[in-house]
Every structure is written in structure tokens, then in C-alpha cells.
Amino acid sequence: MTTPWGEVALARFPEDPRDRLRAWDASDAYLLDHLAEQDVPLSGTVVVLGDRWGALATALAAHGPVQITDSWLGQEATRANLARAGVETGSVRLLTTQDPVPERVDVLLVRVPKSLALLEDQLLRLAPAVHPGTVVIGTGMVKEIHTSTLKLFERILGPTRTSLARQKARLIFCTPAPALSRPANPWPYSYDLPGDVGALSGRPVVNHAGVFCAERLDIGTRFFLKHLPTTHGTRRVVDLGCGNGIVGTAVALANPEAEVLFTDESFQAVASAEATYKANGVPGHAEFRVGDGLTGVPDGSVDVVLNNPPFHSHQATTDATAWRMFTGARRVLRPGGELWVVGNRHLGYHVRLKRLFGNCETVAGDPKFVVLRAVRRG
């Protein structure tokens, strides 16, 4: 990526030479160019919110920015990109969306996230640190910035306007109004599940902002809850890509002897899963881990993997994440261990599972979703 301060070599994480998706886009470049053209002072506390793969934090590393992200993969990409640029990781303060925010923010740069709820939560958390002199600039592709996005900035921080579009990217300029009466932060949000979803029927689920379908039970997970495997005794179960944790919690409720690992690359998701598990008073043993899929889980150590894989990476549609989840599952499963997957019928996961495991059974299906079961034979 070409910046006003020179070229920066960037990659996503984990690096894959076959991946043609870039680690930056036109909105990152537009924001950096604007900072240089307008000679925006960067000597104070610079906070970069939602920096997807560390492009902004790496380009601005000389100014010691604070990066706040919900993505473990994004944070690791930032570390790798800083190292690639010869920058000490300590030059950039890496925070998660669950960490306390800085007490004072002089420049707030916001890469608009896909989730409006996550943006709302993070702006409300940062608002007390913003002062009248704070420079607030958002950036995103035109298709990512909506009227609701601008209204959110205006409702929480102050008067907001947008730039002209450049290469299908746009900037958001917000003038802080510290005296603004802000709403209370509605996150995390809790609701009770419907009465026809098995072990979790009528029970609470807790959602931090940005978690998939945080305000309601999505129909794919609802279908999965009705067709989960029955486990008995001490079984090692992984809720892979756990989201708010209701799939793993349902298994734990049905079999209190099960040992359940909840794992996701989203800090918000794992916090939600732990809160959901605790809210239901499950007596069994559980572990909550933020990371890259099943990395760190020993080979052949798991009996069942449960998975509702995503098929988007931000705005891009891709099956790369699902494929990595499936291959990781095969590695960690014991012989005879089972991978259970729910997915949209049109995605054709059964083809990949049969290629990888040598078998794949359709456990249940409706016009939109299928629940698939693949067994590791050896």
C-alpha cells in the first residue's frame, strides 16, 4: 500500500499465497492521504478503531497509535505487518473491544465495521474520552456507509458530514459535542430463547455487540439446535466459531459430564459465549478461547466438533474460513470422532466434507439448511 509516508507491505493473517484478497482497501488509503493533506496533528493519543488487518496502525506506527479491534486474526495480522515493516510491536498499543479504552482521545480514526451494533457499542465506550478538540474521522467503502451510520456518529459524538467519494470510498467527519446527551449503552443484550429449541428452550442468551444475530435467534442455529448430537459421559466437545455460545451450552446442559471448548476469533463472541454459559448455570466444565479456529488444540483429542461456519470475510464472500475449520476439525478429532456442520444448502459443504473425510451424511434438512455429519475414520 502506498501511503504519504512511503510503501507499506501488508498481508492478512494467516498468510496464504493463494489468497487474492488484499489486507487494505481504498478507504484505508483515502484516510491516510487526508491525514497528510490536512496536516492533522498526530502528536496526542491516536486511536484506530476497527483496523481490519492493521493497515492503518502500521502506516501510523511512528505516532504510537492505539488499535482497538474485535478480531484476533486482525490483531495478529497487525503484529505481523508491524514486524514486516521493522516496527517494534510495542510501538502500537493493541487493545480488544473488551479492554478498557484510553482515558483521553485526541484523534479518533474509525474503520466502519460491518456491524452497526459494534460501532454503537464502541463509540459509546469511547465518547467520554473525546473532547472538543478531538479530530474524529471515519472511513469505509461507499457501500458500507449508510444514513444509519452517519446518524449513529451524530447521536453519540456530534454533528457529522461526509466527503466526496474517491475510488468508491468515503470519509466521515464528525465534530465532537461533549455536552451531547447520549443514550445508555444497550450492550450486552440478553433475551430468552423460544420454547422449541431443545435443551436451551426458554433459557437466556447473552450477546455482546457485533455477534452474529445478536438480537434474535438466527434460523440456521435454530435448526441446528433441534438436531444436535446426543453425547453421553465425559466427551470432549468443541463449539467451533461459537458466536454467543448457545450450541455448546445446549450440549453442556444435555450432558453435564461433557467438556466443552468454546472458540472464536472474535473477542466479543467469546465474551458472549462465556456470559451465556454462566447465565444458564451449567454444572459441567468449559473452556473459552479466542484464537484462530482449532490452533493449539492437540491432534486426536476431541470427540465432537460443532460448527456453523461463516462464509463472509468482512464484505467478501469466501469459503476459505469454512475449509480451514473443516481441516482443523479433522486434525483434532479422534478416530471415530464426528464433525457436525449446519449450513445453507446452496453452499454445498457436503462435497468438501466428503473429499476431506471420505464420508458425509445428511442428518436433517429443510429447503434452506442442512445439518451434515462427517466421521474421522482413521
mmCIF file of C-alpha atoms in Angstrom:
data_model
loop_
_atom_site.group_PDB
_atom_site.id
_atom_site.type_symbol
_atom_site.label_atom_id
_atom_site.label_comp_id
_atom_site.label_asym_id
_atom_site.label_seq_id
_atom_site.Cartn_x
_atom_site.Cartn_y
_atom_site.Cartn_z
ATOM 1 C CA MET A 1 0.000 0.000 0.000
ATOM 2 C CA THR A 2 1.318 3.435 -0.936
ATOM 3 C CA THR A 3 0.985 5.974 1.887
ATOM 4 C CA PRO A 4 2.135 9.591 2.248
ATOM 5 C CA TRP A 5 4.983 8.215 4.367
ATOM 6 C CA GLY A 6 6.128 5.535 1.944
ATOM 7 C CA GLU A 7 5.281 1.989 0.857
ATOM 8 C CA VAL A 8 3.920 -0.498 3.399
ATOM 9 C CA ALA A 9 3.903 -4.251 2.706
ATOM 10 C CA LEU A 10 0.755 -5.790 4.189
ATOM 11 C CA ALA A 11 -0.784 -9.255 4.415
ATOM 12 C CA ARG A 12 -3.804 -10.842 6.018
ATOM 13 C CA PHE A 13 -3.442 -13.453 8.740
ATOM 14 C CA PRO A 14 -2.840 -16.315 8.445
ATOM 15 C CA GLU A 15 -0.882 -15.653 5.287
ATOM 16 C CA ASP A 16 -1.923 -17.684 2.274
ATOM 17 C CA PRO A 17 -0.137 -17.065 -1.047
ATOM 18 C CA ARG A 18 -3.251 -18.308 -2.867
ATOM 19 C CA ASP A 19 -5.465 -15.683 -1.193
ATOM 20 C CA ARG A 20 -6.096 -12.833 -3.613
ATOM 21 C CA LEU A 21 -7.866 -10.630 -1.053
ATOM 22 C CA ARG A 22 -5.777 -7.617 -0.049
ATOM 23 C CA ALA A 23 -5.036 -6.536 3.523
ATOM 24 C CA TRP A 24 -6.172 -2.974 2.766
ATOM 25 C CA ASP A 25 -8.595 -1.144 0.520
ATOM 26 C CA ALA A 26 -9.249 2.314 -0.949
ATOM 27 C CA SER A 27 -10.847 3.579 2.252
ATOM 28 C CA ASP A 28 -7.635 2.982 4.229
ATOM 29 C CA ALA A 29 -5.612 4.853 1.594
ATOM 30 C CA TYR A 30 -8.160 7.710 1.433
ATOM 31 C CA LEU A 31 -7.982 8.261 5.194
ATOM 32 C CA LEU A 32 -4.181 8.237 5.299
ATOM 33 C CA ASP A 33 -3.960 10.667 2.374
ATOM 34 C CA HIS A 34 -6.422 13.006 4.109
ATOM 35 C CA LEU A 35 -4.408 12.997 7.341
ATOM 36 C CA ALA A 36 -1.295 14.049 5.424
ATOM 37 C CA GLU A 37 -3.007 16.569 3.140
ATOM 38 C CA GLN A 38 -4.727 18.311 6.056
ATOM 39 C CA ASP A 39 -1.650 18.023 8.274
ATOM 40 C CA VAL A 40 -3.770 16.561 11.069
ATOM 41 C CA PRO A 41 -1.767 16.701 14.339
ATOM 42 C CA LEU A 42 -0.841 13.178 15.423
ATOM 43 C CA SER A 43 1.231 14.004 18.492
ATOM 44 C CA GLY A 44 -1.529 13.198 21.012
ATOM 45 C CA THR A 45 -3.338 9.947 21.666
ATOM 46 C CA VAL A 46 -4.353 8.463 18.312
ATOM 47 C CA VAL A 47 -6.959 5.689 18.495
ATOM 48 C CA VAL A 48 -7.627 3.470 15.492
ATOM 49 C CA LEU A 49 -10.920 1.608 15.839
ATOM 50 C CA GLY A 50 -11.800 -1.376 13.643
ATOM 51 C CA ASP A 51 -8.499 -1.519 11.725
ATOM 52 C CA ARG A 52 -9.165 -4.760 9.847
ATOM 53 C CA TRP A 53 -5.692 -6.094 9.088
ATOM 54 C CA GLY A 54 -3.508 -3.433 10.666
ATOM 55 C CA ALA A 55 -3.066 -1.239 7.584
ATOM 56 C CA LEU A 56 -3.785 1.994 9.471
ATOM 57 C CA ALA A 57 -1.873 1.089 12.628
ATOM 58 C CA THR A 58 1.165 0.010 10.591
ATOM 59 C CA ALA A 59 1.175 3.146 8.434
ATOM 60 C CA LEU A 60 0.857 5.356 11.533
ATOM 61 C CA ALA A 61 3.190 3.342 13.763
ATOM 62 C CA ALA A 62 5.628 6.246 14.133
ATOM 63 C CA HIS A 63 2.892 8.110 16.019
ATOM 64 C CA GLY A 64 2.301 5.340 18.573
ATOM 65 C CA PRO A 65 -1.394 4.716 17.889
ATOM 66 C CA VAL A 66 -3.781 2.613 19.967
ATOM 67 C CA GLN A 67 -5.546 -0.035 17.905
ATOM 68 C CA ILE A 68 -8.898 -1.389 19.106
ATOM 69 C CA THR A 69 -10.232 -4.475 17.346
ATOM 70 C CA ASP A 70 -12.740 -7.286 17.842
ATOM 71 C CA SER A 71 -10.714 -9.622 15.633
ATOM 72 C CA TRP A 72 -7.956 -11.890 16.939
ATOM 73 C CA LEU A 73 -6.914 -12.529 13.346
ATOM 74 C CA GLY A 74 -6.800 -8.783 12.694
ATOM 75 C CA GLN A 75 -4.665 -8.255 15.775
ATOM 76 C CA GLU A 76 -2.239 -10.991 14.724
ATOM 77 C CA ALA A 77 -2.119 -9.509 11.216
ATOM 78 C CA THR A 78 -1.179 -6.176 12.778
ATOM 79 C CA ARG A 79 1.658 -7.793 14.733
ATOM 80 C CA ALA A 80 2.947 -9.495 11.584
ATOM 81 C CA ASN A 81 2.635 -6.347 9.461
ATOM 82 C CA LEU A 82 4.441 -4.256 12.071
ATOM 83 C CA ALA A 83 7.253 -6.812 12.158
ATOM 84 C CA ARG A 84 7.386 -6.823 8.356
ATOM 85 C CA ALA A 85 7.792 -3.035 8.446
ATOM 86 C CA GLY A 86 10.579 -3.312 11.022
ATOM 87 C CA VAL A 87 8.457 -1.710 13.743
ATOM 88 C CA GLU A 88 8.585 -2.879 17.336
ATOM 89 C CA THR A 89 5.154 -4.219 18.320
ATOM 90 C CA GLY A 90 5.321 -2.150 21.490
ATOM 91 C CA SER A 91 5.187 0.984 19.334
ATOM 92 C CA VAL A 92 1.493 0.308 18.812
ATOM 93 C CA ARG A 93 -0.795 -0.436 21.734
ATOM 94 C CA LEU A 94 -3.045 -3.341 20.786
ATOM 95 C CA LEU A 95 -6.391 -3.475 22.596
ATOM 96 C CA THR A 96 -9.504 -5.596 22.120
ATOM 97 C CA THR A 97 -13.082 -4.362 22.126
ATOM 98 C CA GLN A 98 -13.386 -5.879 25.612
ATOM 99 C CA ASP A 99 -10.500 -3.853 27.093
ATOM 100 C CA PRO A 100 -10.851 -0.502 28.912
ATOM 101 C CA VAL A 101 -10.453 2.378 26.454
ATOM 102 C CA PRO A 102 -7.884 5.203 26.806
ATOM 103 C CA GLU A 103 -8.904 7.992 29.180
ATOM 104 C CA ARG A 104 -8.266 10.676 26.542
ATOM 105 C CA VAL A 105 -8.505 10.509 22.758
ATOM 106 C CA ASP A 106 -7.069 13.310 20.608
ATOM 107 C CA VAL A 107 -7.529 11.685 17.200
ATOM 108 C CA LEU A 108 -10.166 9.006 16.626
ATOM 109 C CA LEU A 109 -9.952 7.119 13.336
ATOM 110 C CA VAL A 110 -12.810 4.696 12.701
ATOM 111 C CA ARG A 111 -12.800 1.976 10.051
ATOM 112 C CA VAL A 112 -16.570 1.482 9.781
ATOM 113 C CA PRO A 113 -17.407 -2.125 10.740
ATOM 114 C CA LYS A 114 -19.992 -4.325 9.097
ATOM 115 C CA SER A 115 -21.947 -4.390 12.365
ATOM 116 C CA LEU A 116 -23.776 -1.170 13.266
ATOM 117 C CA ALA A 117 -24.258 -2.552 16.791
ATOM 118 C CA LEU A 118 -20.491 -2.937 17.273
ATOM 119 C CA LEU A 119 -19.977 0.641 16.078
ATOM 120 C CA GLU A 120 -22.638 1.862 18.513
ATOM 121 C CA ASP A 121 -21.091 -0.012 21.439
ATOM 122 C CA GLN A 122 -17.554 1.181 20.741
ATOM 123 C CA LEU A 123 -18.492 4.827 20.106
ATOM 124 C CA LEU A 124 -20.438 4.878 23.376
ATOM 125 C CA ARG A 125 -17.430 3.411 25.201
ATOM 126 C CA LEU A 126 -15.070 5.969 23.634
ATOM 127 C CA ALA A 127 -17.325 9.039 23.865
ATOM 128 C CA PRO A 128 -16.290 10.032 27.438
ATOM 129 C CA ALA A 129 -12.651 10.185 26.276
ATOM 130 C CA VAL A 130 -13.416 12.501 23.358
ATOM 131 C CA HIS A 131 -13.028 16.259 23.939
ATOM 132 C CA PRO A 132 -13.918 19.376 21.868
ATOM 133 C CA GLY A 133 -10.525 19.331 20.142
ATOM 134 C CA THR A 134 -10.626 15.653 19.172
ATOM 135 C CA VAL A 135 -10.334 15.003 15.446
ATOM 136 C CA VAL A 136 -12.863 12.301 14.526
ATOM 137 C CA ILE A 137 -12.677 10.748 11.055
ATOM 138 C CA GLY A 138 -14.398 7.614 9.858
ATOM 139 C CA THR A 139 -13.675 5.737 6.661
ATOM 140 C CA GLY A 140 -15.244 2.973 4.639
ATOM 141 C CA MET A 141 -16.314 1.933 1.193
ATOM 142 C CA VAL A 142 -19.408 3.704 -0.087
ATOM 143 C CA LYS A 143 -21.477 0.510 0.186
ATOM 144 C CA GLU A 144 -20.534 0.260 3.889
ATOM 145 C CA ILE A 145 -21.601 3.770 4.899
ATOM 146 C CA HIS A 146 -25.334 4.294 5.245
ATOM 147 C CA THR A 147 -27.594 7.017 6.603
ATOM 148 C CA SER A 148 -27.871 4.953 9.798
ATOM 149 C CA THR A 149 -24.059 5.029 10.123
ATOM 150 C CA LEU A 150 -23.963 8.814 9.974
ATOM 151 C CA LYS A 151 -26.879 9.157 12.377
ATOM 152 C CA LEU A 152 -25.042 6.959 14.864
ATOM 153 C CA PHE A 153 -21.960 9.208 14.815
ATOM 154 C CA GLU A 154 -24.197 12.254 15.173
ATOM 155 C CA ARG A 155 -26.270 10.792 18.016
ATOM 156 C CA ILE A 156 -23.244 9.698 20.066
ATOM 157 C CA LEU A 157 -20.441 12.143 19.225
ATOM 158 C CA GLY A 158 -21.759 15.207 17.416
ATOM 159 C CA PRO A 159 -22.528 16.863 14.033
ATOM 160 C CA THR A 160 -21.455 14.670 11.132
ATOM 161 C CA ARG A 161 -20.865 15.106 7.405
ATOM 162 C CA THR A 162 -19.283 13.045 4.647
ATOM 163 C CA SER A 163 -16.676 13.627 1.967
ATOM 164 C CA LEU A 164 -16.990 13.142 -1.748
ATOM 165 C CA ALA A 165 -16.383 9.573 -2.853
ATOM 166 C CA ARG A 166 -12.958 8.547 -4.137
ATOM 167 C CA GLN A 167 -12.386 5.126 -5.684
ATOM 168 C CA LYS A 168 -15.703 4.050 -4.158
ATOM 169 C CA ALA A 169 -14.512 5.075 -0.685
ATOM 170 C CA ARG A 170 -15.807 7.855 1.545
ATOM 171 C CA LEU A 171 -14.725 9.677 4.702
ATOM 172 C CA ILE A 172 -16.889 10.686 7.653
ATOM 173 C CA PHE A 173 -16.119 13.915 9.529
ATOM 174 C CA CYS A 174 -17.570 14.323 12.998
ATOM 175 C CA THR A 175 -17.295 17.384 15.270
ATOM 176 C CA PRO A 176 -17.392 16.324 18.933
ATOM 177 C CA ALA A 177 -20.098 17.851 21.103
ATOM 178 C CA PRO A 178 -19.165 16.835 24.663
ATOM 179 C CA ALA A 179 -22.388 18.296 26.106
ATOM 180 C CA LEU A 180 -24.450 15.953 23.922
ATOM 181 C CA SER A 181 -26.937 13.858 25.867
ATOM 182 C CA ARG A 182 -26.003 10.291 24.937
ATOM 183 C CA PRO A 183 -28.137 7.167 25.303
ATOM 184 C CA ALA A 184 -27.158 4.427 27.715
ATOM 185 C CA ASN A 185 -25.167 1.604 26.148
ATOM 186 C CA PRO A 186 -27.664 -1.215 25.419
ATOM 187 C CA TRP A 187 -24.890 -3.825 25.128
ATOM 188 C CA PRO A 188 -24.554 -6.611 26.124
ATOM 189 C CA TYR A 189 -28.120 -7.586 25.221
ATOM 190 C CA SER A 190 -29.911 -10.582 26.718
ATOM 191 C CA TYR A 191 -33.101 -12.363 25.706
ATOM 192 C CA ASP A 192 -34.819 -15.703 26.340
ATOM 193 C CA LEU A 193 -34.814 -18.340 23.628
ATOM 194 C CA PRO A 194 -38.083 -19.756 22.248
ATOM 195 C CA GLY A 195 -39.603 -22.866 23.768
ATOM 196 C CA ASP A 196 -38.951 -25.314 20.935
ATOM 197 C CA VAL A 197 -35.143 -25.457 20.663
ATOM 198 C CA GLY A 198 -34.257 -28.437 22.824
ATOM 199 C CA ALA A 199 -32.190 -28.216 25.990
ATOM 200 C CA LEU A 200 -31.981 -24.406 25.849
ATOM 201 C CA SER A 201 -35.716 -23.818 25.378
ATOM 202 C CA GLY A 202 -36.807 -20.698 27.251
ATOM 203 C CA ARG A 203 -33.324 -20.076 28.614
ATOM 204 C CA PRO A 204 -31.288 -16.835 28.445
ATOM 205 C CA VAL A 205 -28.666 -15.966 25.858
ATOM 206 C CA VAL A 206 -26.258 -13.050 26.272
ATOM 207 C CA ASN A 207 -24.885 -11.098 23.307
ATOM 208 C CA HIS A 208 -22.148 -8.506 23.149
ATOM 209 C CA ALA A 209 -22.356 -6.053 20.264
ATOM 210 C CA GLY A 210 -21.219 -7.338 16.880
ATOM 211 C CA VAL A 211 -22.012 -11.006 17.493
ATOM 212 C CA PHE A 212 -23.899 -12.639 14.626
ATOM 213 C CA CYS A 213 -27.677 -12.221 15.044
ATOM 214 C CA ALA A 214 -27.248 -10.673 18.492
ATOM 215 C CA GLU A 215 -30.864 -9.510 18.799
ATOM 216 C CA ARG A 216 -32.617 -12.709 17.776
ATOM 217 C CA LEU A 217 -32.032 -16.414 17.198
ATOM 218 C CA ASP A 218 -30.960 -16.902 13.572
ATOM 219 C CA ILE A 219 -32.842 -19.578 11.668
ATOM 220 C CA GLY A 220 -29.743 -21.655 10.871
ATOM 221 C CA THR A 221 -28.751 -22.005 14.521
ATOM 222 C CA ARG A 222 -32.376 -22.649 15.454
ATOM 223 C CA PHE A 223 -32.432 -25.542 13.004
ATOM 224 C CA PHE A 224 -29.101 -26.835 14.360
ATOM 225 C CA LEU A 225 -30.338 -26.755 17.977
ATOM 226 C CA LYS A 226 -33.118 -29.159 17.031
ATOM 227 C CA HIS A 227 -30.694 -31.684 15.528
ATOM 228 C CA LEU A 228 -27.624 -31.674 17.781
ATOM 229 C CA PRO A 229 -25.854 -34.965 18.512
ATOM 230 C CA THR A 230 -26.616 -36.762 21.757
ATOM 231 C CA THR A 231 -23.494 -37.185 23.879
ATOM 232 C CA HIS A 232 -23.030 -39.334 26.988
ATOM 233 C CA GLY A 233 -20.284 -39.420 29.595
ATOM 234 C CA THR A 234 -17.073 -37.440 29.543
ATOM 235 C CA ARG A 235 -16.847 -36.270 25.970
ATOM 236 C CA ARG A 236 -14.602 -33.521 24.639
ATOM 237 C CA VAL A 237 -16.786 -31.214 22.531
ATOM 238 C CA VAL A 238 -15.755 -28.085 20.612
ATOM 239 C CA ASP A 239 -18.165 -25.285 19.672
ATOM 240 C CA LEU A 240 -16.077 -24.019 16.745
ATOM 241 C CA GLY A 241 -16.878 -20.428 15.756
ATOM 242 C CA CYS A 242 -19.022 -20.333 18.881
ATOM 243 C CA GLY A 243 -20.661 -16.910 18.476
ATOM 244 C CA ASN A 244 -22.865 -16.386 21.527
ATOM 245 C CA GLY A 245 -22.249 -19.964 22.654
ATOM 246 C CA ILE A 246 -25.757 -21.360 22.575
ATOM 247 C CA VAL A 247 -24.821 -24.504 20.622
ATOM 248 C CA GLY A 248 -22.081 -25.540 23.059
ATOM 249 C CA THR A 249 -24.202 -24.525 26.053
ATOM 250 C CA ALA A 250 -27.081 -26.682 24.784
ATOM 251 C CA VAL A 251 -24.757 -29.709 24.594
ATOM 252 C CA ALA A 252 -23.419 -28.993 28.095
ATOM 253 C CA LEU A 253 -26.930 -28.761 29.518
ATOM 254 C CA ALA A 254 -27.959 -32.035 27.903
ATOM 255 C CA ASN A 255 -24.776 -33.758 29.127
ATOM 256 C CA PRO A 256 -23.226 -32.117 32.226
ATOM 257 C CA GLU A 257 -20.271 -34.533 32.012
ATOM 258 C CA ALA A 258 -19.205 -33.098 28.648
ATOM 259 C CA GLU A 259 -16.103 -30.905 28.500
ATOM 260 C CA VAL A 260 -16.862 -28.071 26.094
ATOM 261 C CA LEU A 261 -14.352 -25.776 24.415
ATOM 262 C CA PHE A 262 -15.868 -22.556 23.052
ATOM 263 C CA THR A 263 -13.600 -20.934 20.470
ATOM 264 C CA ASP A 264 -13.952 -17.986 18.104
ATOM 265 C CA GLU A 265 -11.681 -15.360 16.564
ATOM 266 C CA SER A 266 -13.992 -12.603 17.862
ATOM 267 C CA PHE A 267 -13.322 -11.252 21.350
ATOM 268 C CA GLN A 268 -16.973 -10.147 21.526
ATOM 269 C CA ALA A 269 -18.171 -13.635 20.619
ATOM 270 C CA VAL A 270 -16.120 -15.480 23.236
ATOM 271 C CA ALA A 271 -17.213 -12.973 25.903
ATOM 272 C CA SER A 272 -20.812 -13.636 24.848
ATOM 273 C CA ALA A 273 -20.363 -17.420 24.967
ATOM 274 C CA GLU A 274 -18.921 -17.262 28.478
ATOM 275 C CA ALA A 275 -21.748 -14.976 29.646
ATOM 276 C CA THR A 276 -24.399 -17.270 28.095
ATOM 277 C CA TYR A 277 -22.837 -20.347 29.689
ATOM 278 C CA LYS A 278 -22.719 -18.715 33.128
ATOM 279 C CA ALA A 279 -26.235 -17.289 32.816
ATOM 280 C CA ASN A 280 -27.550 -20.832 32.416
ATOM 281 C CA GLY A 281 -25.777 -22.203 35.478
ATOM 282 C CA VAL A 282 -24.316 -25.163 33.597
ATOM 283 C CA PRO A 283 -22.614 -27.529 36.086
ATOM 284 C CA GLY A 284 -20.080 -29.002 33.644
ATOM 285 C CA HIS A 285 -16.550 -27.989 32.641
ATOM 286 C CA ALA A 286 -15.979 -25.384 29.923
ATOM 287 C CA GLU A 287 -13.048 -23.509 28.403
ATOM 288 C CA PHE A 288 -13.311 -20.238 26.469
ATOM 289 C CA ARG A 289 -10.596 -19.403 23.942
ATOM 290 C CA VAL A 290 -10.096 -16.562 21.463
ATOM 291 C CA GLY A 291 -7.942 -17.651 18.550
ATOM 292 C CA ASP A 292 -7.621 -18.986 15.038
ATOM 293 C CA GLY A 293 -10.048 -21.861 14.903
ATOM 294 C CA LEU A 294 -8.579 -25.017 16.407
ATOM 295 C CA THR A 295 -4.972 -23.836 16.525
ATOM 296 C CA GLY A 296 -3.453 -25.070 19.782
ATOM 297 C CA VAL A 297 -5.896 -27.963 20.214
ATOM 298 C CA PRO A 298 -3.901 -31.236 20.268
ATOM 299 C CA ASP A 299 -4.310 -33.719 17.420
ATOM 300 C CA GLY A 300 -6.787 -36.517 18.061
ATOM 301 C CA SER A 301 -8.064 -35.047 21.338
ATOM 302 C CA VAL A 302 -11.712 -34.246 20.541
ATOM 303 C CA ASP A 303 -14.845 -36.379 20.249
ATOM 304 C CA VAL A 304 -17.268 -33.931 18.606
ATOM 305 C CA VAL A 305 -16.848 -30.629 16.751
ATOM 306 C CA LEU A 306 -19.940 -28.480 16.199
ATOM 307 C CA ASN A 307 -19.716 -25.811 13.510
ATOM 308 C CA ASN A 308 -21.833 -23.152 11.813
ATOM 309 C CA PRO A 309 -19.115 -21.696 9.557
ATOM 310 C CA PRO A 310 -19.193 -18.126 8.246
ATOM 311 C CA PHE A 311 -18.986 -17.571 4.520
ATOM 312 C CA HIS A 312 -18.039 -13.878 4.581
ATOM 313 C CA SER A 313 -14.773 -12.119 5.424
ATOM 314 C CA HIS A 314 -15.992 -8.557 6.005
ATOM 315 C CA GLN A 315 -17.677 -7.724 2.658
ATOM 316 C CA ALA A 316 -16.076 -10.553 0.655
ATOM 317 C CA THR A 317 -17.816 -13.894 0.137
ATOM 318 C CA THR A 318 -15.399 -16.784 0.645
ATOM 319 C CA ASP A 319 -15.360 -20.428 1.730
ATOM 320 C CA ALA A 320 -11.732 -20.214 2.877
ATOM 321 C CA THR A 321 -12.690 -19.912 6.544
ATOM 322 C CA ALA A 322 -15.053 -22.883 6.382
ATOM 323 C CA TRP A 323 -12.390 -25.025 4.665
ATOM 324 C CA ARG A 324 -9.829 -24.180 7.348
ATOM 325 C CA MET A 325 -12.383 -25.035 10.036
ATOM 326 C CA PHE A 326 -13.124 -28.397 8.412
ATOM 327 C CA THR A 327 -9.462 -29.334 8.010
ATOM 328 C CA GLY A 328 -8.755 -28.250 11.582
ATOM 329 C CA ALA A 329 -11.651 -30.370 12.815
ATOM 330 C CA ARG A 330 -10.347 -33.467 11.058
ATOM 331 C CA ARG A 331 -6.949 -32.954 12.671
ATOM 332 C CA VAL A 332 -8.227 -32.641 16.257
ATOM 333 C CA LEU A 333 -10.854 -35.394 16.091
ATOM 334 C CA ARG A 334 -10.093 -38.842 17.464
ATOM 335 C CA PRO A 335 -10.706 -41.815 15.173
ATOM 336 C CA GLY A 336 -14.478 -42.194 15.243
ATOM 337 C CA GLY A 337 -14.864 -38.526 16.209
ATOM 338 C CA GLU A 338 -17.581 -36.530 14.453
ATOM 339 C CA LEU A 339 -17.849 -33.123 12.820
ATOM 340 C CA TRP A 340 -21.399 -31.731 12.755
ATOM 341 C CA VAL A 341 -21.996 -28.775 10.441
ATOM 342 C CA VAL A 342 -25.038 -26.637 9.726
ATOM 343 C CA GLY A 343 -25.039 -24.514 6.593
ATOM 344 C CA ASN A 344 -27.088 -23.086 3.783
ATOM 345 C CA ARG A 345 -27.959 -25.880 1.393
ATOM 346 C CA HIS A 346 -26.636 -23.965 -1.639
ATOM 347 C CA LEU A 347 -23.095 -23.766 -0.204
ATOM 348 C CA GLY A 348 -22.514 -27.448 -0.955
ATOM 349 C CA TYR A 349 -20.440 -28.233 2.138
ATOM 350 C CA HIS A 350 -21.159 -31.936 1.677
ATOM 351 C CA VAL A 351 -18.834 -32.009 -1.354
ATOM 352 C CA ARG A 352 -15.888 -30.631 0.634
ATOM 353 C CA LEU A 353 -16.594 -32.805 3.664
ATOM 354 C CA LYS A 354 -16.765 -35.962 1.570
ATOM 355 C CA ARG A 355 -13.466 -35.040 -0.091
ATOM 356 C CA LEU A 356 -11.807 -34.379 3.274
ATOM 357 C CA PHE A 357 -13.291 -37.149 5.441
ATOM 358 C CA GLY A 358 -14.211 -39.702 2.793
ATOM 359 C CA ASN A 359 -17.796 -39.646 4.057
ATOM 360 C CA CYS A 360 -20.634 -37.248 4.779
ATOM 361 C CA GLU A 361 -24.183 -37.927 5.958
ATOM 362 C CA THR A 362 -27.143 -35.543 5.836
ATOM 363 C CA VAL A 363 -28.661 -35.671 9.318
ATOM 364 C CA ALA A 364 -31.508 -33.254 8.645
ATOM 365 C CA GLY A 365 -32.535 -30.731 6.040
ATOM 366 C CA ASP A 366 -35.174 -28.257 5.002
ATOM 367 C CA PRO A 367 -35.467 -26.113 1.860
ATOM 368 C CA LYS A 368 -32.758 -23.723 3.136
ATOM 369 C CA PHE A 369 -30.475 -25.553 5.600
ATOM 370 C CA VAL A 370 -28.781 -28.906 6.063
ATOM 371 C CA VAL A 371 -27.127 -30.487 9.090
ATOM 372 C CA LEU A 372 -24.199 -32.651 7.988
ATOM 373 C CA ARG A 373 -22.179 -35.270 9.857
ATOM 374 C CA ALA A 374 -18.699 -36.422 8.878
ATOM 375 C CA VAL A 375 -16.747 -39.083 10.795
ATOM 376 C CA ARG A 376 -12.988 -39.368 11.030
ATOM 377 C CA ARG A 377 -12.262 -42.960 10.076
ATOM 378 C CA GLY A 378 -8.587 -43.079 10.931
#
